[in-house]
Amino acid sequence: MALLQIAEPGLSAAPHEHRLAVGIDLGTTNSLVATVRSGSAAVLADEFGRSLLPSVVRYLQNGETVVGHEAQSEQTRDAQNTISSVKRFMGRSVKDIKDAPALPYRFVDAPGMLQLQTRAGVKSPVEVSADILRALKTRAESALGGELTGAVITVPAYFDDAQRQATKDAARLAGLNVLRLLNEPTAAAIAYGLDNGAEGTYVVYDLGGGTFDISILKLTRGVFEVMATSGDSALGGDDFDHRVYCWILEQAGLHGLSAQDGRLLLTRAREAKEALTEHLDTRVTALLSDGQAIDLTLDQATFRQITKTLVDKTLLPVRKALRDAGIQAEDVKGVVMVGGATRMPHVQKAVGDFFGQPPLTNLDPDKVVALGAAIQANVLVGNKTDDEWLLLDVIPLSLGIETMGGLAEKIIPRNSTIPVARAQEFTTFKDGQTAMSIHVVQGERELISDCRSLAHFVLRGIPPMVAGAARIRITFQVDADGLLAVSAREMTSGVEASIEVKPSYGLGDEDISRMLTESLSHVQDDIEARKLREAVVDAESLRDATVSALASDGDLLAEDERQLVDTALAAIAEAIAADDTRQVNQATHHLNKVTEDFAARRMDRNIQRALKGQNIAEL
Amino acid sequence: MTTDFTQDFFSLLGLPRAFALDTERLDHAWRTAAAEVHPDRHASRPEAEKRVALMMATRVNEAYQTLKNPVNRGRYLLSLQGVDTGEETNTSMPADFLMAQMEWRESIEDARDSGEVEALDALSARLRDEMRERVAELAVALDTAPDLDAAALLVRKLRFLEKLEQEIGDAIESLLG
């Protein structure tokens, strides 16, 4: 692969400094944090040597918050204030949660995303997730002995925009600098592919605690190209637990359980499922609060039978993904199993039968996602690595807008390689119309009501004209995180009505910074000093990058353009000397602006150089 | 300062401007260009460079998608020569083509209503053969014996066939679950 010509010495103030970066697998059941140390990726354990952090958060009477094993052990006793599997609620409203009435929580139906009433007040799933992320951040910083520069957070490939946005918000709320949202199966493919030097078409079958993903990837000379992805963001190991739970209720003739008893039996159900991975049968015992004792035996055959429909349900997205990728099951070179739920023998058998080959299970299915995320974080943060590889991922669900009659018109089809943008022109419907309402949706169905609503917004200030004369160009941009941004422009008048889509779900930027400030209130004094330090670091790294770019590609600038850049560089030095945060930020912003086209020209030159190199190599 | 975003997709990816295309070379050129501009390669760089990388990577992907699909490539080549294929506005088609369309639609509906996935797969295979023939004709009309009007008509026909293929795909998906 071509060498990167943009990476120059003088990239940062201390080019050889190893920056601390982590990969975080924010799972439904368990979460992990991993990092790359002396060239290899490793999961970071807590002080007791445990790598998995149960994704459980408990809000205590005294205002404290506990996360992980400690919260999990009290789950049965304090079900309402102990939140588990919060990932299922990210970017979702109460009506999306089918089993909401059976859950021990007090749901609050807020617009866009549900909330949970706890003794610590009303919590959004974003805040609960942020508590989990904060625990992992603390673990990482104490293990690595320093502040993190950034983190890659994994999300199910099949997560829609609302769920992705919510995850990114949670990370920001936890004070993490998000380098990238990375799809879980893709992360697994990185860890697997780089370890095994794999080439060819691979399938990643990722059955986690609450989500199911299938991704088909083509691996060629260090390029991980996702060909298609599919899945079910509400199907996972939890559902298997639930089937066992229902079986227990049925066998014992129970109904109308208290939240506490329900939680207890759900725990027993999970333990039974896990036991059946190793054993042919297992005993299920429990003592309910009314004194009734439960004592049942569950064997593997029964377990297989009560969960068969769930296993079959995973094969449907598998077929869809193969179809979208335009390949057959026999074209697949290997099937990588990811997620704790793939330990179940009958899941492995079903997948093996479907692909006509035993699935690959040589990597720990619980850890592989975090390891892949750590490898990518290490690259994104700018640490030098020996591997030169590139990730080309896709958007899992089509993006569209509402047209007349409640129909969805697709603008960006699913499985498009990201980043991707598409522009569409619209016109006015009535004479003198000055506003237009746009409804952005995500999903494959024809009817708007069957798709997920992402955002409603109104375009105002269209110059009054006869119907059909105005031309409004709306651009949909999906970035490398798989997140959507929309902008609009009126073409005839040239008025740029750049609009920001603040989705109805998620939190606004203001909410985040308010929550962040609140959580940092005890270190308020440091904030100003810290802001200045961060501003100066940014300014210096931009200055150094610009100086080295001028040295190598200065010929791309005309004399007057060069002068603009030099002036902006001088302003940076002046601002740093003045110790003024605002001035430094302004100078940085200005230098960024005047070097944007320079950066584009350099990238253009690098593409042409790389292509020329490629053509020569072919000769 | 202005950047040349008017550079066409062929020159962006270092390929000759023609309908005939070495797909392997296109794939390779795309990966090479993407490796230079992908946002992952600029994640620890200044804001301006990150913004530019997002724009350039988007454009490189658009170039790839446009050139990879023969219908899009044909339409794009025509637009470079100032010909608008007018697929939304120009719906006048030869009568025999329209007849054939109706027959296709009926076959798809029949297969879907009787729940026959194999029949739909067979239809899809036949449709792809038909598309291959039209694409071969398009290659002639664009490269060997240039006839832009004929090429525009072929692109419009191929667009119809693409929609049929999409319908078959949707029908199969709805039958699968």
mmCIF file with all atom_site columns, N, CA, C and O in Angstrom, chain A residues 326-345:
data_model
loop_
_atom_site.group_PDB
_atom_site.id
_atom_site.type_symbol
_atom_site.label_atom_id
_atom_site.label_alt_id
_atom_site.label_comp_id
_atom_site.label_asym_id
_atom_site.label_entity_id
_atom_site.label_seq_id
_atom_site.pdbx_PDB_ins_code
_atom_site.Cartn_x
_atom_site.Cartn_y
_atom_site.Cartn_z
_atom_site.occupancy
_atom_site.B_iso_or_equiv
_atom_site.pdbx_formal_charge
_atom_site.auth_seq_id
_atom_site.auth_comp_id
_atom_site.auth_asym_id
_atom_site.auth_atom_id
_atom_site.pdbx_PDB_model_num
ATOM 1  N N  . GLY A 1 326 ? -24.089 -9.581  -2.863 1.00 0.00 ? 326 GLY A N  1
ATOM 2  C CA . GLY A 1 326 ? -24.044 -10.265 -4.150 1.00 0.00 ? 326 GLY A CA 1
ATOM 3  C C  . GLY A 1 326 ? -23.193 -11.525 -4.128 1.00 0.00 ? 326 GLY A C  1
ATOM 4  O O  . GLY A 1 326 ? -22.545 -11.868 -5.116 1.00 0.00 ? 326 GLY A O  1
ATOM 5  N N  . ILE A 1 327 ? -23.189 -12.227 -3.002 1.00 0.00 ? 327 ILE A N  1
ATOM 6  C CA . ILE A 1 327 ? -22.416 -13.466 -2.918 1.00 0.00 ? 327 ILE A CA 1
ATOM 7  C C  . ILE A 1 327 ? -23.266 -14.598 -2.336 1.00 0.00 ? 327 ILE A C  1
ATOM 8  O O  . ILE A 1 327 ? -24.360 -14.367 -1.814 1.00 0.00 ? 327 ILE A O  1
ATOM 9  N N  . GLN A 1 328 ? -22.750 -15.823 -2.457 1.00 0.00 ? 328 GLN A N  1
ATOM 10 C CA . GLN A 1 328 ? -23.421 -17.004 -1.930 1.00 0.00 ? 328 GLN A CA 1
ATOM 11 C C  . GLN A 1 328 ? -22.682 -17.461 -0.671 1.00 0.00 ? 328 GLN A C  1
ATOM 12 O O  . GLN A 1 328 ? -21.518 -17.118 -0.478 1.00 0.00 ? 328 GLN A O  1
ATOM 13 N N  . ALA A 1 329 ? -23.382 -18.298 0.110  1.00 0.00 ? 329 ALA A N  1
ATOM 14 C CA . ALA A 1 329 ? -22.774 -18.797 1.357  1.00 0.00 ? 329 ALA A CA 1
ATOM 15 C C  . ALA A 1 329 ? -21.436 -19.492 1.081  1.00 0.00 ? 329 ALA A C  1
ATOM 16 O O  . ALA A 1 329 ? -20.497 -19.383 1.860  1.00 0.00 ? 329 ALA A O  1
ATOM 17 N N  . GLU A 1 330 ? -21.335 -20.180 -0.077 1.00 0.00 ? 330 GLU A N  1
ATOM 18 C CA . GLU A 1 330 ? -20.096 -20.937 -0.333 1.00 0.00 ? 330 GLU A CA 1
ATOM 19 C C  . GLU A 1 330 ? -18.916 -20.046 -0.756 1.00 0.00 ? 330 GLU A C  1
ATOM 20 O O  . GLU A 1 330 ? -17.778 -20.514 -0.790 1.00 0.00 ? 330 GLU A O  1
ATOM 21 N N  . ASP A 1 331 ? -19.181 -18.766 -1.054 1.00 0.00 ? 331 ASP A N  1
ATOM 22 C CA . ASP A 1 331 ? -18.074 -17.856 -1.388 1.00 0.00 ? 331 ASP A CA 1
ATOM 23 C C  . ASP A 1 331 ? -17.330 -17.387 -0.136 1.00 0.00 ? 331 ASP A C  1
ATOM 24 O O  . ASP A 1 331 ? -16.287 -16.728 -0.240 1.00 0.00 ? 331 ASP A O  1
ATOM 25 N N  . VAL A 1 332 ? -17.899 -17.680 1.023  1.00 0.00 ? 332 VAL A N  1
ATOM 26 C CA . VAL A 1 332 ? -17.341 -17.155 2.266  1.00 0.00 ? 332 VAL A CA 1
ATOM 27 C C  . VAL A 1 332 ? -16.176 -18.020 2.740  1.00 0.00 ? 332 VAL A C  1
ATOM 28 O O  . VAL A 1 332 ? -16.284 -19.236 2.821  1.00 0.00 ? 332 VAL A O  1
ATOM 29 N N  . LYS A 1 333 ? -15.055 -17.353 3.025  1.00 0.00 ? 333 LYS A N  1
ATOM 30 C CA . LYS A 1 333 ? -13.865 -18.093 3.407  1.00 0.00 ? 333 LYS A CA 1
ATOM 31 C C  . LYS A 1 333 ? -13.850 -18.471 4.889  1.00 0.00 ? 333 LYS A C  1
ATOM 32 O O  . LYS A 1 333 ? -13.303 -19.508 5.264  1.00 0.00 ? 333 LYS A O  1
ATOM 33 N N  . GLY A 1 334 ? -14.446 -17.628 5.701  1.00 0.00 ? 334 GLY A N  1
ATOM 34 C CA . GLY A 1 334 ? -14.475 -17.932 7.128  1.00 0.00 ? 334 GLY A CA 1
ATOM 35 C C  . GLY A 1 334 ? -15.567 -17.150 7.825  1.00 0.00 ? 334 GLY A C  1
ATOM 36 O O  . GLY A 1 334 ? -15.937 -16.059 7.390  1.00 0.00 ? 334 GLY A O  1
ATOM 37 N N  . VAL A 1 335 ? -16.100 -17.709 8.905  1.00 0.00 ? 335 VAL A N  1
ATOM 38 C CA . VAL A 1 335 ? -17.135 -17.042 9.686  1.00 0.00 ? 335 VAL A CA 1
ATOM 39 C C  . VAL A 1 335 ? -16.600 -16.822 11.091 1.00 0.00 ? 335 VAL A C  1
ATOM 40 O O  . VAL A 1 335 ? -16.314 -17.777 11.816 1.00 0.00 ? 335 VAL A O  1
ATOM 41 N N  . VAL A 1 336 ? -16.436 -15.557 11.460 1.00 0.00 ? 336 VAL A N  1
ATOM 42 C CA . VAL A 1 336 ? -15.892 -15.220 12.773 1.00 0.00 ? 336 VAL A CA 1
ATOM 43 C C  . VAL A 1 336 ? -17.054 -15.026 13.746 1.00 0.00 ? 336 VAL A C  1
ATOM 44 O O  . VAL A 1 336 ? -17.991 -14.281 13.463 1.00 0.00 ? 336 VAL A O  1
ATOM 45 N N  . MET A 1 337 ? -16.975 -15.712 14.882 1.00 0.00 ? 337 MET A N  1
ATOM 46 C CA . MET A 1 337 ? -18.041 -15.603 15.882 1.00 0.00 ? 337 MET A CA 1
ATOM 47 C C  . MET A 1 337 ? -17.662 -14.578 16.948 1.00 0.00 ? 337 MET A C  1
ATOM 48 O O  . MET A 1 337 ? -16.567 -14.632 17.503 1.00 0.00 ? 337 MET A O  1
ATOM 49 N N  . VAL A 1 338 ? -18.574 -13.660 17.201 1.00 0.00 ? 338 VAL A N  1
ATOM 50 C CA . VAL A 1 338 ? -18.329 -12.585 18.159 1.00 0.00 ? 338 VAL A CA 1
ATOM 51 C C  . VAL A 1 338 ? -19.516 -12.477 19.110 1.00 0.00 ? 338 VAL A C  1
ATOM 52 O O  . VAL A 1 338 ? -20.658 -12.715 18.697 1.00 0.00 ? 338 VAL A O  1
ATOM 53 N N  . GLY A 1 339 ? -19.246 -12.084 20.362 1.00 0.00 ? 339 GLY A N  1
ATOM 54 C CA . GLY A 1 339 ? -20.318 -11.892 21.331 1.00 0.00 ? 339 GLY A CA 1
ATOM 55 C C  . GLY A 1 339 ? -20.506 -13.136 22.189 1.00 0.00 ? 339 GLY A C  1
ATOM 56 O O  . GLY A 1 339 ? -20.438 -14.257 21.680 1.00 0.00 ? 339 GLY A O  1
ATOM 57 N N  . GLY A 1 340 ? -20.728 -12.915 23.477 1.00 0.00 ? 340 GLY A N  1
ATOM 58 C CA . GLY A 1 340 ? -20.832 -14.011 24.421 1.00 0.00 ? 340 GLY A CA 1
ATOM 59 C C  . GLY A 1 340 ? -21.902 -15.036 24.029 1.00 0.00 ? 340 GLY A C  1
ATOM 60 O O  . GLY A 1 340 ? -21.744 -16.234 24.275 1.00 0.00 ? 340 GLY A O  1
ATOM 61 N N  . ALA A 1 341 ? -22.985 -14.574 23.391 1.00 0.00 ? 341 ALA A N  1
ATOM 62 C CA . ALA A 1 341 ? -24.094 -15.484 23.066 1.00 0.00 ? 341 ALA A CA 1
ATOM 63 C C  . ALA A 1 341 ? -23.717 -16.509 22.004 1.00 0.00 ? 341 ALA A C  1
ATOM 64 O O  . ALA A 1 341 ? -24.413 -17.504 21.836 1.00 0.00 ? 341 ALA A O  1
ATOM 65 N N  . THR A 1 342 ? -22.610 -16.278 21.275 1.00 0.00 ? 342 THR A N  1
ATOM 66 C CA . THR A 1 342 ? -22.201 -17.269 20.269 1.00 0.00 ? 342 THR A CA 1
ATOM 67 C C  . THR A 1 342 ? -21.515 -18.470 20.915 1.00 0.00 ? 342 THR A C  1
ATOM 68 O O  . THR A 1 342 ? -21.116 -19.397 20.227 1.00 0.00 ? 342 THR A O  1
ATOM 69 N N  . ARG A 1 343 ? -21.381 -18.452 22.257 1.00 0.00 ? 343 ARG A N  1
ATOM 70 C CA . ARG A 1 343 ? -20.839 -19.628 22.943 1.00 0.00 ? 343 ARG A CA 1
ATOM 71 C C  . ARG A 1 343 ? -21.848 -20.764 22.954 1.00 0.00 ? 343 ARG A C  1
ATOM 72 O O  . ARG A 1 343 ? -21.489 -21.909 23.127 1.00 0.00 ? 343 ARG A O  1
ATOM 73 N N  . MET A 1 344 ? -23.134 -20.440 22.802 1.00 0.00 ? 344 MET A N  1
ATOM 74 C CA . MET A 1 344 ? -24.175 -21.479 22.852 1.00 0.00 ? 344 MET A CA 1
ATOM 75 C C  . MET A 1 344 ? -23.954 -22.474 21.715 1.00 0.00 ? 344 MET A C  1
ATOM 76 O O  . MET A 1 344 ? -23.881 -22.080 20.550 1.00 0.00 ? 344 MET A O  1
ATOM 77 N N  . PRO A 1 345 ? -23.833 -23.773 22.055 1.00 0.00 ? 345 PRO A N  1
ATOM 78 C CA . PRO A 1 345 ? -23.503 -24.772 21.034 1.00 0.00 ? 345 PRO A CA 1
ATOM 79 C C  . PRO A 1 345 ? -24.495 -24.789 19.870 1.00 0.00 ? 345 PRO A C  1
ATOM 80 O O  . PRO A 1 345 ? -24.089 -24.957 18.729 1.00 0.00 ? 345 PRO A O  1
#
